Short mmCIF file of C-alpha atoms and ligand atoms in Angstrom, two decimals:
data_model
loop_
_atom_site.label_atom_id
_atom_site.label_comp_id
_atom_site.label_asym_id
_atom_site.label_seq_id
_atom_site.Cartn_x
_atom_site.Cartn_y
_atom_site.Cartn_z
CA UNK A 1 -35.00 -33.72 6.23
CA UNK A 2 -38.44 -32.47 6.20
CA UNK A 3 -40.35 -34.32 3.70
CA UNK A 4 -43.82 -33.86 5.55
CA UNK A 5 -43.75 -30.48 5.06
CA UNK A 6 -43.27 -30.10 1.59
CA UNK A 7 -44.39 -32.07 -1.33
CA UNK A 8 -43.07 -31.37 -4.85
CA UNK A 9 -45.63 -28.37 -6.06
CA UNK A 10 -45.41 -26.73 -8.75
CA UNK A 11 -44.14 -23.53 -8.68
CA UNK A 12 -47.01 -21.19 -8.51
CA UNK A 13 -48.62 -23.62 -5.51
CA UNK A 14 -45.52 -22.63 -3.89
CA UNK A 15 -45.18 -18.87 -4.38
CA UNK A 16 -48.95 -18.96 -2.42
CA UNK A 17 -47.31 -21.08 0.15
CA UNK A 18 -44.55 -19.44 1.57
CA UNK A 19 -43.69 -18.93 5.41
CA UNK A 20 -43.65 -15.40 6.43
CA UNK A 21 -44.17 -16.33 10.21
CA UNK A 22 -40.77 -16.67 11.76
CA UNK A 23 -42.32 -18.48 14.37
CA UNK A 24 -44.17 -21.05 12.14
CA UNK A 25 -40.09 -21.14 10.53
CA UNK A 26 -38.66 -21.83 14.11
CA UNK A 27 -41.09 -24.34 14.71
CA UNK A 28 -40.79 -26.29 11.27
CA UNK A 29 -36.89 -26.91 12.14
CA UNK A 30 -37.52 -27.57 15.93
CA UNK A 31 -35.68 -24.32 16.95
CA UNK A 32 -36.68 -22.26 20.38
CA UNK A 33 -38.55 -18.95 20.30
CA UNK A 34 -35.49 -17.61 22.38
CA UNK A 35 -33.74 -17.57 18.84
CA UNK A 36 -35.61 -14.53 18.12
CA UNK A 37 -34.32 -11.93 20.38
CA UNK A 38 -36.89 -9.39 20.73
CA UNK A 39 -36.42 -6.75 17.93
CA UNK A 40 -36.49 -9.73 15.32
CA UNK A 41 -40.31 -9.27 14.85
CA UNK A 42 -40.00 -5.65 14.60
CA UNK A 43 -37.28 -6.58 11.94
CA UNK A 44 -39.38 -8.82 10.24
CA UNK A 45 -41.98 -5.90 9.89
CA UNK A 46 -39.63 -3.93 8.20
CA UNK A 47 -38.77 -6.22 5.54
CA UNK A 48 -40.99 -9.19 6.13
CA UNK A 49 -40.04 -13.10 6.46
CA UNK A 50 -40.47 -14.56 2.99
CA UNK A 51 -39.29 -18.38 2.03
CA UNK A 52 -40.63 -21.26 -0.17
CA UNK A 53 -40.85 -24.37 1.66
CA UNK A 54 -38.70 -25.79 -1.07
CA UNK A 55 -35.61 -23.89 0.68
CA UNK A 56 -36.71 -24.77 4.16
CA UNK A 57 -36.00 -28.32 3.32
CA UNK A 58 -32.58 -27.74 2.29
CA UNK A 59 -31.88 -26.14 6.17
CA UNK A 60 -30.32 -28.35 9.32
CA UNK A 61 -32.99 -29.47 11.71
CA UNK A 62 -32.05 -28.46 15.08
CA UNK A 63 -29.19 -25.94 13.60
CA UNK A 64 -29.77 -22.13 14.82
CA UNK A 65 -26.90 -21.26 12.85
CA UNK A 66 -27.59 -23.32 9.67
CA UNK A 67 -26.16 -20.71 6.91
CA UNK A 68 -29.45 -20.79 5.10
CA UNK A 69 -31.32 -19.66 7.66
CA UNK A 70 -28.91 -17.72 8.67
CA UNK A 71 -29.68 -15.67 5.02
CA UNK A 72 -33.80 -15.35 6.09
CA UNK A 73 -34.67 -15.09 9.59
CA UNK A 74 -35.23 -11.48 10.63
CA UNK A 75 -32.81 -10.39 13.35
CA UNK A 76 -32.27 -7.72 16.38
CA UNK A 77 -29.06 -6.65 14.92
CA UNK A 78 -31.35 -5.35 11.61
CA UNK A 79 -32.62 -2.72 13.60
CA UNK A 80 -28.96 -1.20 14.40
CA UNK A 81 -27.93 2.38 12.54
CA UNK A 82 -24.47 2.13 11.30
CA UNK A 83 -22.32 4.69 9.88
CA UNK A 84 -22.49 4.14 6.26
CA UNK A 85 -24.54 1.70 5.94
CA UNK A 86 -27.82 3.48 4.45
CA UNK A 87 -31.05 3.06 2.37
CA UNK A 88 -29.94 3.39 -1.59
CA UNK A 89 -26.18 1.95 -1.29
CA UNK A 90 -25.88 1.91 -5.31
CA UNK A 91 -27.72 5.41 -5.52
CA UNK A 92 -30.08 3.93 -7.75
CA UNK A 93 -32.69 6.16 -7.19
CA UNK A 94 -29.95 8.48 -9.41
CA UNK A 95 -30.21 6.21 -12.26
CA UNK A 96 -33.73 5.80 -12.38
CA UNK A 97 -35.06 7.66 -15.59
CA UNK A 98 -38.57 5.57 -15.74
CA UNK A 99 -40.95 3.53 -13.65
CA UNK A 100 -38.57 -0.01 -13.81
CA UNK A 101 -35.60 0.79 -15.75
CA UNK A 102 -31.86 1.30 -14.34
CA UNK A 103 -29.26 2.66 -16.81
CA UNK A 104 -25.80 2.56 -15.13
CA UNK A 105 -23.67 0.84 -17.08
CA UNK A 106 -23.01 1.84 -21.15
CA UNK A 107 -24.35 -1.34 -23.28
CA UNK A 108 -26.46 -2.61 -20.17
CA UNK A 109 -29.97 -1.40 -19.53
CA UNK A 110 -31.65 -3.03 -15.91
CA UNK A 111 -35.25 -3.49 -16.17
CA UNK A 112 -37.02 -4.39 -12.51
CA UNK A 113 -40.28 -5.89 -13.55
CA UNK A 114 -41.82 -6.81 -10.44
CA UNK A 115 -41.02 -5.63 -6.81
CA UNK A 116 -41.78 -9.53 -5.54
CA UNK A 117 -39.05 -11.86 -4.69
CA UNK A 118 -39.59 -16.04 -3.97
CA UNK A 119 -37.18 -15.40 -0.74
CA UNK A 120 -36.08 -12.07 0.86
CA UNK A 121 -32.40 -12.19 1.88
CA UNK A 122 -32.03 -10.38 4.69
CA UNK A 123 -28.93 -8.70 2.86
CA UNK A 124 -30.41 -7.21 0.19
CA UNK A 125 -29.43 -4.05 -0.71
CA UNK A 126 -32.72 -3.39 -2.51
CA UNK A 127 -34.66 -4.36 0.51
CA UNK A 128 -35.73 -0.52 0.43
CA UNK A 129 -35.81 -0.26 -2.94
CA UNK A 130 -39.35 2.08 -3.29
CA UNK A 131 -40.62 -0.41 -6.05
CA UNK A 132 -44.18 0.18 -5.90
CA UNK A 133 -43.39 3.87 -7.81
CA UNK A 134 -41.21 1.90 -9.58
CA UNK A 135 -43.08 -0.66 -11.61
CA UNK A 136 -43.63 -0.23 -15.27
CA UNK A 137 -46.72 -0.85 -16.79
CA UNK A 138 -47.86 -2.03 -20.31
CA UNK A 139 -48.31 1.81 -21.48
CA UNK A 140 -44.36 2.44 -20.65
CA UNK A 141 -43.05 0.24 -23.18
CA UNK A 142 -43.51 2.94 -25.61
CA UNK A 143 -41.49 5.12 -23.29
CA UNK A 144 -38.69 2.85 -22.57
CA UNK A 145 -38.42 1.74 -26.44
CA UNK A 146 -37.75 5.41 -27.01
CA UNK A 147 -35.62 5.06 -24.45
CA UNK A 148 -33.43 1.90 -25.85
CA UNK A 149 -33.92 3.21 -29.43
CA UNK A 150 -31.91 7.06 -28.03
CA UNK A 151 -29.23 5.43 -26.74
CA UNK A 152 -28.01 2.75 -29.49
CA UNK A 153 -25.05 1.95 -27.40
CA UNK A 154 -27.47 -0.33 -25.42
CA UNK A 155 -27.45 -4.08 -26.69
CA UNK A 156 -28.08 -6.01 -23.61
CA UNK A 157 -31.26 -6.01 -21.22
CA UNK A 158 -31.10 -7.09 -17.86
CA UNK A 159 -34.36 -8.67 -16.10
CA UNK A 160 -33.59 -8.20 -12.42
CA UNK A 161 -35.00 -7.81 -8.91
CA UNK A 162 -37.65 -7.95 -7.27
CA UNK A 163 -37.03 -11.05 -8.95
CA UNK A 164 -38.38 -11.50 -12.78
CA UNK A 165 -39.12 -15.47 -12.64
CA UNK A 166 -41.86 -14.72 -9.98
CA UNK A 167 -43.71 -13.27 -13.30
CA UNK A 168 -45.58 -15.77 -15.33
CA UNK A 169 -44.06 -17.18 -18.20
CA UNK A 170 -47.18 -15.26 -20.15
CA UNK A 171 -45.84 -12.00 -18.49
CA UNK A 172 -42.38 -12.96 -19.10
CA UNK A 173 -42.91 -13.71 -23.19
CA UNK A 174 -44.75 -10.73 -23.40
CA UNK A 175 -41.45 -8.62 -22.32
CA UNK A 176 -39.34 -10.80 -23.92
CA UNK A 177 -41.55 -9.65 -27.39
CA UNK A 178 -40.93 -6.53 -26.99
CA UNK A 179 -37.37 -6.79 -26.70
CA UNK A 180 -36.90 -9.16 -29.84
CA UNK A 181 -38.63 -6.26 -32.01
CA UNK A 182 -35.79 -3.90 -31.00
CA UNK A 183 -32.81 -4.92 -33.30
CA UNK A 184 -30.03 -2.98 -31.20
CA UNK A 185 -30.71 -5.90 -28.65
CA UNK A 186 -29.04 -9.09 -29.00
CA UNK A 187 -28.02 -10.10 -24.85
CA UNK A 188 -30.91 -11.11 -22.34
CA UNK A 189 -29.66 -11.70 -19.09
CA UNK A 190 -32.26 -12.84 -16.08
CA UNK A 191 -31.00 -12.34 -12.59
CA UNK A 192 -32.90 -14.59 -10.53
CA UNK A 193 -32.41 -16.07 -7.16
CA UNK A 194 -35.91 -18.36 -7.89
CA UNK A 195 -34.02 -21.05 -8.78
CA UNK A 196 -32.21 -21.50 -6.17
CA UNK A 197 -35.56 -21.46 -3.86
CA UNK A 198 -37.91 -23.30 -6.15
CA UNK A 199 -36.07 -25.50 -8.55
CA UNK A 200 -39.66 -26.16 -10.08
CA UNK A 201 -39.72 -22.75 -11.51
CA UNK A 202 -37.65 -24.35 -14.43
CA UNK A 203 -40.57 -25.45 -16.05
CA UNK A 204 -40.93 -26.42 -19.65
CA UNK A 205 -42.56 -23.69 -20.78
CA UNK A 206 -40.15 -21.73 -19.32
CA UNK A 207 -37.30 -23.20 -20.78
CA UNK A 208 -39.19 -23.60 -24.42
CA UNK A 209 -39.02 -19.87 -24.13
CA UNK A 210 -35.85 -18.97 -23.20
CA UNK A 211 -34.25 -21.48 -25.97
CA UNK A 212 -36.43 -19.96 -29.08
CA UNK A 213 -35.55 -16.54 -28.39
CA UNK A 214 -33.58 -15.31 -30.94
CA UNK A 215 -31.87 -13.41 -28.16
CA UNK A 216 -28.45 -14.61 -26.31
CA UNK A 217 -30.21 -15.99 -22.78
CA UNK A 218 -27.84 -15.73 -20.03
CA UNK A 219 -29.36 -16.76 -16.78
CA UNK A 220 -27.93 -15.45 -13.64
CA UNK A 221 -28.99 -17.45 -10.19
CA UNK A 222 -27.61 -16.52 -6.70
CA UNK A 223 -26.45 -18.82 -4.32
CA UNK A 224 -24.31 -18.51 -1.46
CA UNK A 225 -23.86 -21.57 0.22
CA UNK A 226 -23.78 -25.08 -1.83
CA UNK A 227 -25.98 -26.76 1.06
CA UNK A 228 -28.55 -24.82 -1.77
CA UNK A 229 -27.64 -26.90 -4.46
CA UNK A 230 -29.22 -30.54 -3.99
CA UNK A 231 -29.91 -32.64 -6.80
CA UNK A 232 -32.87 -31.47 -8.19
CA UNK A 233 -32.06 -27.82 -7.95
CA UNK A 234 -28.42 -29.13 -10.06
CA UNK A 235 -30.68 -31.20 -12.42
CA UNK A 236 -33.23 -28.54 -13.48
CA UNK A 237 -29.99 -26.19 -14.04
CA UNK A 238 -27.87 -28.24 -15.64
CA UNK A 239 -31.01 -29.23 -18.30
CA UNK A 240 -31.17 -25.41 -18.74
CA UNK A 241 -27.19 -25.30 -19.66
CA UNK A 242 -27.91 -28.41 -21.96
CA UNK A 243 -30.64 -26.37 -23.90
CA UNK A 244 -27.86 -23.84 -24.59
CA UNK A 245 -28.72 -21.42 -22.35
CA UNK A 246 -25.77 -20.24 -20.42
CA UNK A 247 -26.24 -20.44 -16.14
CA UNK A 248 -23.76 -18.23 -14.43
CA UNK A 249 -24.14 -17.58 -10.47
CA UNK A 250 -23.59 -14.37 -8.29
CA UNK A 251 -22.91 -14.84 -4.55
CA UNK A 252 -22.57 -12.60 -1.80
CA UNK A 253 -19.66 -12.89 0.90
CA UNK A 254 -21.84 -12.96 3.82
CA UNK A 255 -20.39 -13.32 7.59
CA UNK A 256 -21.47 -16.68 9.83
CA UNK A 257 -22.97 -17.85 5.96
CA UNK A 258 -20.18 -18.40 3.87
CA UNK A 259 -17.13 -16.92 5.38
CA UNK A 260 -14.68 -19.58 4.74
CA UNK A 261 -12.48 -20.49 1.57
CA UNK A 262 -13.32 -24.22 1.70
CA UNK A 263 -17.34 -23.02 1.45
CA UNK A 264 -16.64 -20.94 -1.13
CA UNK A 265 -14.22 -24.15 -2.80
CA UNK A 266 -17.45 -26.31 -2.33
CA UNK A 267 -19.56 -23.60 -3.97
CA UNK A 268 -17.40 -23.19 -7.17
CA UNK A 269 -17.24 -27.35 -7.34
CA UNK A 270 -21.26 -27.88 -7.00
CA UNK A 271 -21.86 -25.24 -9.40
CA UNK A 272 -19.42 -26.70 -11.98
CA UNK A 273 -21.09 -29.88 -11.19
CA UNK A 274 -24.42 -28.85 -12.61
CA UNK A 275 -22.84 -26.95 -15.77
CA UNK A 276 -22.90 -23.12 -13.86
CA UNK A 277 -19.81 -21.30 -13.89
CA UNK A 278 -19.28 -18.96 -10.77
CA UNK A 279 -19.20 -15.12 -12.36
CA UNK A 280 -18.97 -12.67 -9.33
CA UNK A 281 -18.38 -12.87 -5.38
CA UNK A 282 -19.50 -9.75 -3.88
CA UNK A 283 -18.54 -7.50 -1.30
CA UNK A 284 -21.99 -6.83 0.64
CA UNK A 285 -23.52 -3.33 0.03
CA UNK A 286 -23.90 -1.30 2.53
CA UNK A 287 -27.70 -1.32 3.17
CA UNK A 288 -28.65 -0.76 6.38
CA UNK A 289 -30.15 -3.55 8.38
CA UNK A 290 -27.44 -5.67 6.92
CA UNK A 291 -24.06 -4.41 9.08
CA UNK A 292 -24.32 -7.99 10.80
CA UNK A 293 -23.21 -9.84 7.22
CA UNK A 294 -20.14 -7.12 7.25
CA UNK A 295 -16.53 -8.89 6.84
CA UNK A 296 -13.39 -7.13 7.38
CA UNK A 297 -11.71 -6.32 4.49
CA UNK A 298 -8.17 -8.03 5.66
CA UNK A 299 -10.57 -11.11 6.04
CA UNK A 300 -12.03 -11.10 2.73
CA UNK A 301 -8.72 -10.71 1.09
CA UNK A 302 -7.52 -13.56 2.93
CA UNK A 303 -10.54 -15.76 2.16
CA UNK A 304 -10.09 -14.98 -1.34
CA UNK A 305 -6.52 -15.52 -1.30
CA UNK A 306 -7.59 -18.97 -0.19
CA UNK A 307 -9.61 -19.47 -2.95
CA UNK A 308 -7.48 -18.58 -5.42
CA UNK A 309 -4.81 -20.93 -4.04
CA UNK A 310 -7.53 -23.86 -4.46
CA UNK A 311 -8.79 -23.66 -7.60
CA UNK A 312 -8.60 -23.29 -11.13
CA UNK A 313 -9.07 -20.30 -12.59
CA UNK A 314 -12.38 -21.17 -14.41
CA UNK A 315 -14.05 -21.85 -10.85
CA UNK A 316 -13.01 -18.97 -8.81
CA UNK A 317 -15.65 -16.28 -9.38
CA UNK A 318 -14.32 -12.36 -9.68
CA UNK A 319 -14.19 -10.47 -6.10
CA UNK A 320 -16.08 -7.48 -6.96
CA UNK A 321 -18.14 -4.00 -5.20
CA UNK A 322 -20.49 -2.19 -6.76
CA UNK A 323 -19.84 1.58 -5.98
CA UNK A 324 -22.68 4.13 -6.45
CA UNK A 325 -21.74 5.84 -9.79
CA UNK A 326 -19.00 4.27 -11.14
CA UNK A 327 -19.22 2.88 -14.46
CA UNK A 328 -18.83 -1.14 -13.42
CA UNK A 329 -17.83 -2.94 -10.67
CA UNK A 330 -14.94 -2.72 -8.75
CA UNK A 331 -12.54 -5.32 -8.45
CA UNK A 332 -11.45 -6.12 -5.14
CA UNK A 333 -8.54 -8.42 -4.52
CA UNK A 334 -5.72 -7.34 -2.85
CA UNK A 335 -7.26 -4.33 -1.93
CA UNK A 336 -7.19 -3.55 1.70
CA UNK A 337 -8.84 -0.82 1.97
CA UNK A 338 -12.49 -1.66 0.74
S1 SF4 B 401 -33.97 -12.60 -4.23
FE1 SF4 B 401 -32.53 -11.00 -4.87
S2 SF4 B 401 -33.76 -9.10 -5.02
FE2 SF4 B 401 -34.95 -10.62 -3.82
S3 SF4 B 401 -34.46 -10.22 -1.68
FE3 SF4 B 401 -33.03 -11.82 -2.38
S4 SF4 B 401 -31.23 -10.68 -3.06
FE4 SF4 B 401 -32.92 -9.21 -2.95
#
């Protein structure tokens, strides 16, 4: 493990510490240069190398194919076109009224704060998501209160990505306000893959927050692979679930990651093990850079299959696509042709 690279920061030492030189990355886990074939620093120009050192810790010495890494190094492949896979997979720039808000679904309204993330997954299907237009400042509000107040139908706000716990927590109550004064919302939800990457982000203050809203708090983290779930990532989550604040997780079927139903098992297990309960599996958008991650769609049914065969139902998360103007996701299994 690599202790002497990483001593426990707290979280906003970290965010100014991250590696964004895959080389620096190769060298920290003793890995050759070879491993990036040349169009991997072109790649990582594109959408550039971001990781805590936090997460690097977590990854196999020595292991060019450890599934964490696996999720951040830039790669050759990115560069590929592909026949479908494209820039906006969800066609969000459709549902973009305002600077930061996403209305697809009825009662859910998306909010995307900030454009940063702690980690950029090399999957991402907003990893060309124009954020910078995107952003909403202070003087919006008013706009997007008229906005919530139009359509009363609306009762739940999501905070996603870029991802919102790279605000501060003073940015972060300030939203969180805003939304309390509206009575039509009663649901916060916070997708947030921070975490997962820097367990330290769990900070008092943030959880003093969370607990006194008067809102529902539903926090959603992302992880993939339970090699990302060590014991003090589990123990900061599991305090959140004690302070009534309900942790669900989202992860992405990704191939060479977590392509395997006893993964997946191990996932479910490790999760339940620090009070989360798995909520969706997805079926990787089709963003291009990301064809590499791609499983068959016989495969994935059979993986899933697998999963269902090995757990209860309480553990086995729902096998779901998002499809570019549909009104919620799609559910997958037994599906062949996805
Ligand atoms: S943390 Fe979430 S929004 Fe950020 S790059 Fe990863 S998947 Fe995308």
């Amino acid at each position: 493990m690599l202790n002497y690279l990483y001593q426990e920061q707290n979280w906003q030492a970290q965010m100014s510490d991250l590696i964004t030189d895959p080389l620096e990355l190769l060298e920290i886990l003793e890995l050759s240069v070879d491993q990036l074939l040349s169009g991997a620093i072109l790649a990582s120009q594109q959408f550039k190398l971001r990781v805590p050192r936090a997460f690097v810790k977590k990854m196999d010495i020595g292991n060019p194919l450890d599934p964490l890494l696996l999720q951040v190094l830039p790669h050759h492949l990115e560069l590929e076109e592909h026949k479908g896979f494209v820039t906006d997979p969800l066609g969000e720039e459709q549902a973009n009224q305002i600077p930061g808000v996403l209305h697809k679904y009825k009662s859910r309204f998306l909010l995307t704060l900030t454009g940063a993330c702690a980690v950029h997954c090399r999957y991402c299907f907003r990893r060309h998501f124009p954020y910078q237009e995107n952003l909403p400042k202070s003087e919006d509000w008013l706009n997007i209160k008229n906005y919530l107040e139009a359509h009363s139908e609306i009762n739940e706000v999501i905070l996603s990505g870029g991802d919102p716990l790279t605000l501060s927590n003073r940015k972060l109550a300030l939203w969180i306000e805003r939304l309390e004064s509206l009575k039509q919302i009663k649901i916060l939800r916070i997708h947030s893959r921070v975490p997962i990457v820097i367990p330290e982000r769990i900070d008092e203050e943030l959880v003093s927050l969370l607990k006194n809203s008067r809102l529902r708090v539903i926090l959603v983290v992302h992880s993939n692979h339970p090699a990302e779930l060590d014991d003090l990532t589990c123990s900061k989550l599991s305090y959140l679930a004690k302070q009534n604040i309900l942790v669900l997780n989202q992860a992405v079927l990704l191939k060479g990651v977590n392509d395997s139903a006893q993964t997946l098992v191990d996932l479910s297990q490790r999760l339940f093990e620090a009070q989360i309960l798995p909520y969706y599996l997805h079926v990787l958008d089709k963003v291009k850079g990301a064809h590499h991650f791609d499983l068959g769609a016989e495969k994935i049914d059979q993986i899933y299959k697998d999963v269902l065969a090995s757990l209860p139902g309480y553990l086995v998360p729902k096998l779901v696509r998002e499809v570019a103007g549909e009104n919620n996701k799609t559910p997958l299994f037994g599906v062949t042709t996805f």
